[in-house]
Coordinates of C-alpha atoms and ligand atoms in Angstrom, one line a residue:
M1 CA -16.8 11.8 -4.8
K2 CA -16.8 9.2 -2.3
P3 CA -13.4 8.3 -0.9
G4 CA -12.5 5.4 -2.8
I5 CA -12.8 2.4 -0.2
R6 CA -15.9 0.6 0.1
A7 CA -16.9 -1.8 2.6
A8 CA -17.9 -5.0 1.7
Q9 CA -22.1 -5.4 1.0
P10 CA -24.1 -6.8 3.0
D11 CA -25.9 -9.6 2.2
N12 CA -29.0 -9.0 1.2
T13 CA -27.6 -6.1 -1.3
P14 CA -29.1 -7.0 -5.0
R15 CA -25.7 -7.7 -6.8
T16 CA -25.6 -6.3 -10.2
T17 CA -22.7 -7.4 -11.8
A18 CA -23.5 -6.8 -14.9
A19 CA -23.7 -2.7 -14.7
L20 CA -20.3 -2.4 -12.9
S21 CA -19.6 1.0 -13.7
H22 CA -16.1 2.3 -13.7
V23 CA -14.7 5.7 -12.3
I24 CA -12.6 8.8 -13.0
G25 CA -11.6 11.5 -10.4
P26 CA -9.4 13.1 -8.1
A27 CA -7.7 10.8 -5.7
S28 CA -9.4 11.3 -2.6
S29 CA -6.0 10.1 -0.8
G30 CA -2.5 9.1 -1.8
R31 CA -2.9 5.6 -0.4
S32 CA -4.0 3.9 -4.0
K33 CA -1.2 2.1 -5.8
C34 CA -1.4 1.7 -9.2
R35 CA -2.2 -1.7 -11.3
G36 CA -0.2 -0.9 -14.2
C37 CA 3.1 0.4 -13.0
G38 CA 3.0 0.1 -9.4
R39 CA 3.6 3.6 -8.4
P40 CA 1.6 5.2 -5.7
I41 CA -0.8 7.8 -7.3
L42 CA -1.0 10.9 -5.3
R43 CA -3.8 12.5 -4.0
G44 CA -5.8 14.9 -5.8
D45 CA -4.4 13.4 -9.4
L46 CA -6.8 11.7 -11.7
R47 CA -7.3 8.1 -11.2
F48 CA -9.3 5.7 -12.8
G49 CA -10.9 2.4 -11.1
E50 CA -12.1 -0.5 -12.9
R51 CA -15.0 -1.8 -10.5
A52 CA -14.1 -6.3 -11.1
P53 CA -16.1 -8.6 -9.3
N54 CA -14.9 -9.7 -5.7
L55 CA -13.9 -13.1 -5.8
F56 CA -12.7 -13.9 -2.5
A57 CA -16.5 -12.5 -1.4
D58 CA -19.5 -10.6 -2.1
G59 CA -19.8 -7.0 -4.1
E60 CA -17.2 -5.7 -6.0
V61 CA -13.6 -4.4 -6.1
T62 CA -11.7 -1.5 -7.0
L63 CA -8.9 -1.7 -9.3
W64 CA -6.7 1.8 -9.5
F65 CA -4.8 3.0 -12.2
H66 CA -3.3 6.3 -13.5
P67 CA -5.8 7.2 -16.3
L68 CA -3.0 6.3 -19.0
C69 CA -1.3 3.5 -17.6
A70 CA -5.1 2.3 -17.8
A71 CA -5.2 3.4 -21.4
Y72 CA -2.1 1.1 -22.0
K73 CA -3.1 -2.3 -20.0
R74 CA -6.8 -2.2 -19.7
P75 CA -8.3 -0.3 -22.7
E76 CA -11.4 -1.0 -23.0
P77 CA -13.0 0.0 -19.0
L78 CA -11.0 2.8 -19.5
L79 CA -13.2 3.9 -22.8
Q80 CA -16.3 3.3 -21.4
A81 CA -15.0 5.2 -18.4
V82 CA -14.5 8.1 -20.3
A83 CA -17.4 8.1 -22.8
E84 CA -19.7 8.0 -19.6
T85 CA -17.6 10.2 -17.7
C86 CA -20.2 13.8 -17.9
E87 CA -17.4 16.0 -16.7
N88 CA -15.0 16.9 -19.0
V89 CA -11.7 14.0 -18.5
P90 CA -8.2 16.1 -18.8
G91 CA -6.5 14.5 -21.8
R92 CA -9.5 12.7 -22.6
E93 CA -7.8 12.6 -26.8
N94 CA -5.0 11.4 -26.0
L95 CA -6.2 8.8 -23.5
E96 CA -8.6 7.7 -26.0
R97 CA -5.9 7.8 -28.8
T98 CA -3.7 5.7 -26.8
A99 CA -6.6 3.1 -25.9
R100 CA -8.1 2.3 -29.5
S101 CA -4.3 1.7 -30.7
S102 CA -4.2 -0.6 -27.6
L103 CA -7.3 -1.9 -28.6
A104 CA -6.6 -2.2 -32.2
H105 CA -3.4 -4.8 -31.7
R106 CA -4.7 -7.7 -29.0
R107 CA -0.9 -8.1 -27.6
L108 CA -0.1 -4.2 -26.6
P109 CA -2.0 -4.7 -23.5
R110 CA 0.5 -7.4 -22.1
I111 CA 3.9 -4.8 -22.4
D112 CA 5.2 -4.5 -19.2
G113 CA 8.4 -2.2 -20.0
A114 CA 11.8 -3.5 -20.9
E115 CA 15.0 -4.5 -19.5
R116 CA 18.2 -5.5 -20.3
S117 CA 18.2 -9.7 -19.2
P118 CA 19.4 -10.3 -16.0
S119 CA 20.4 -14.1 -17.3
G120 CA 20.7 -16.1 -20.7
Q121 CA 17.9 -18.2 -18.8
A122 CA 15.1 -17.0 -21.0
T123 CA 13.1 -17.6 -23.7
C124 CA 11.1 -15.4 -26.5
R125 CA 7.3 -15.6 -26.0
H126 CA 7.9 -15.2 -29.7
C127 CA 10.8 -17.1 -31.6
R128 CA 11.2 -19.9 -29.0
Q129 CA 15.0 -19.1 -28.6
P130 CA 17.4 -18.2 -26.1
I131 CA 17.4 -14.5 -24.9
Q132 CA 21.0 -13.7 -24.6
R133 CA 22.2 -12.1 -21.4
A134 CA 22.1 -8.2 -21.8
T135 CA 20.3 -8.1 -24.9
W136 CA 17.1 -5.7 -24.7
R137 CA 13.5 -8.0 -23.6
I138 CA 10.7 -6.8 -23.2
R139 CA 8.3 -8.0 -20.5
L140 CA 5.2 -9.3 -20.0
V141 CA 2.0 -9.6 -18.1
F142 CA -1.5 -11.1 -18.7
Y143 CA -4.4 -9.7 -16.9
E144 CA -7.0 -12.3 -15.4
E145 CA -10.3 -11.8 -13.5
G146 CA -8.7 -8.2 -11.9
R147 CA -4.9 -9.1 -11.6
F148 CA -1.8 -9.0 -13.0
S149 CA 0.3 -12.4 -14.0
P150 CA 4.1 -12.2 -15.3
G151 CA 3.9 -14.0 -18.6
G152 CA 7.5 -14.0 -19.6
F153 CA 9.4 -11.8 -22.6
V154 CA 10.3 -10.9 -25.7
H155 CA 13.4 -10.3 -27.2
L156 CA 13.2 -6.7 -28.3
D157 CA 14.3 -7.7 -32.1
C158 CA 10.9 -9.8 -32.5
R159 CA 8.1 -6.8 -31.3
K160 CA 7.4 -5.8 -34.7
A161 CA 6.3 -9.8 -35.3
Y162 CA 5.0 -10.6 -31.7
F163 CA 2.7 -7.0 -31.5
E164 CA 2.1 -7.2 -35.3
T165 CA 3.1 -3.3 -34.9
S166 CA 6.5 -1.5 -34.2
D167 CA 4.9 1.3 -32.5
I168 CA 5.5 0.0 -29.2
L169 CA 8.6 2.6 -28.2
D170 CA 6.5 4.8 -25.8
Q171 CA 4.3 2.0 -24.7
V172 CA 7.5 0.2 -23.6
L173 CA 9.0 3.6 -21.8
H174 CA 6.5 4.5 -20.3
F175 CA 6.3 1.1 -17.6
S176 CA 10.1 1.5 -17.9
S177 CA 10.1 3.1 -15.0
A178 CA 13.3 1.5 -13.2
L179 CA 15.5 3.2 -16.6
S180 CA 18.1 5.6 -16.1
D181 CA 18.7 7.9 -18.2
G182 CA 21.1 6.7 -20.3
E183 CA 19.6 3.0 -20.6
R184 CA 16.4 5.0 -22.2
E185 CA 18.2 6.5 -24.9
E186 CA 19.6 3.5 -25.8
L187 CA 17.0 1.7 -25.8
R188 CA 15.3 4.1 -28.0
R189 CA 18.4 3.6 -30.5
A190 CA 17.6 0.3 -30.0
C191 CA 13.8 0.8 -32.0
D192 CA 15.1 2.5 -34.7
T193 CA 16.5 -0.2 -36.3
D194 CA 13.8 -2.4 -38.3
P195 CA 14.2 -5.7 -37.3
A196 CA 12.7 -6.8 -40.2
G197 CA 14.6 -5.0 -42.4
P198 CA 18.1 -4.3 -43.4
A199 CA 20.2 -3.7 -40.8
L200 CA 21.3 0.2 -40.7
P201 CA 25.1 0.9 -40.6
Q202 CA 26.2 1.6 -37.7
R203 CA 26.6 5.7 -36.7
Ligands
LIG301 ZN1 -0.1 4.0 -13.4
LIG302 ZN1 12.5 -13.7 -29.8

C-alpha cells in the first residue's frame, strides 16, 4: 500500500469526485490521528481512510479513523470500504454489525462520549431543560463536509427518547476515554436504570 499522505493533484488531472474510493489497511506511519476519537493511530494498526473532496483546494483529502470509530460515526463509508476490500478485514463481522446498528438509528453517529456536566449552563437537546451540574450528559457531534463539530448535549436520562434506542452504552464508553474506571462503572450503573420505566430500587 502507498504511504498515507498524497500530494495535491495538479490541475490537469481529471477529477472524479463521484468515484472516491475509501481505503482500509495497516497504517504506514504512526502520525495519523483518528477523526472519531482524537487518539493516535499506531503504526501497523488497521485504519480506515474516508476520501472526501477537498473544500479548499483541488483533489481530495483522506480522513483517517480507527475502523471501529468509523463504524460508529461514519457507518456508510465504512461499510462501503469493507464491502469493496477483497482482503479479509480483521474483525469484519463486528465492524459491519456496529455500522449497521449505527445506520439504523440516525442520531447514533452523533455520540461523542459522556461526562459529568461541569456546570449547569447547558440545555438538553432533547427536552430543552437545563442539565444540572455534576449530572451525566452525553456529548454530541455533527458531521458535515469532512469535519465533526460540537453539537451540544443530552441528559443521560433522555438517551432513549433522543436516540430512539437504549442500546448505546458500548458506544458511549468507546468515546469516553477521559473517564476513570470508577466513572465508567458509575456510568454503566446509571445506564442500567430504564429512564422510561419505573425507577429501580437502590442497591
Ligand atoms: Zn478512534
Ligand atoms: Zn433532557
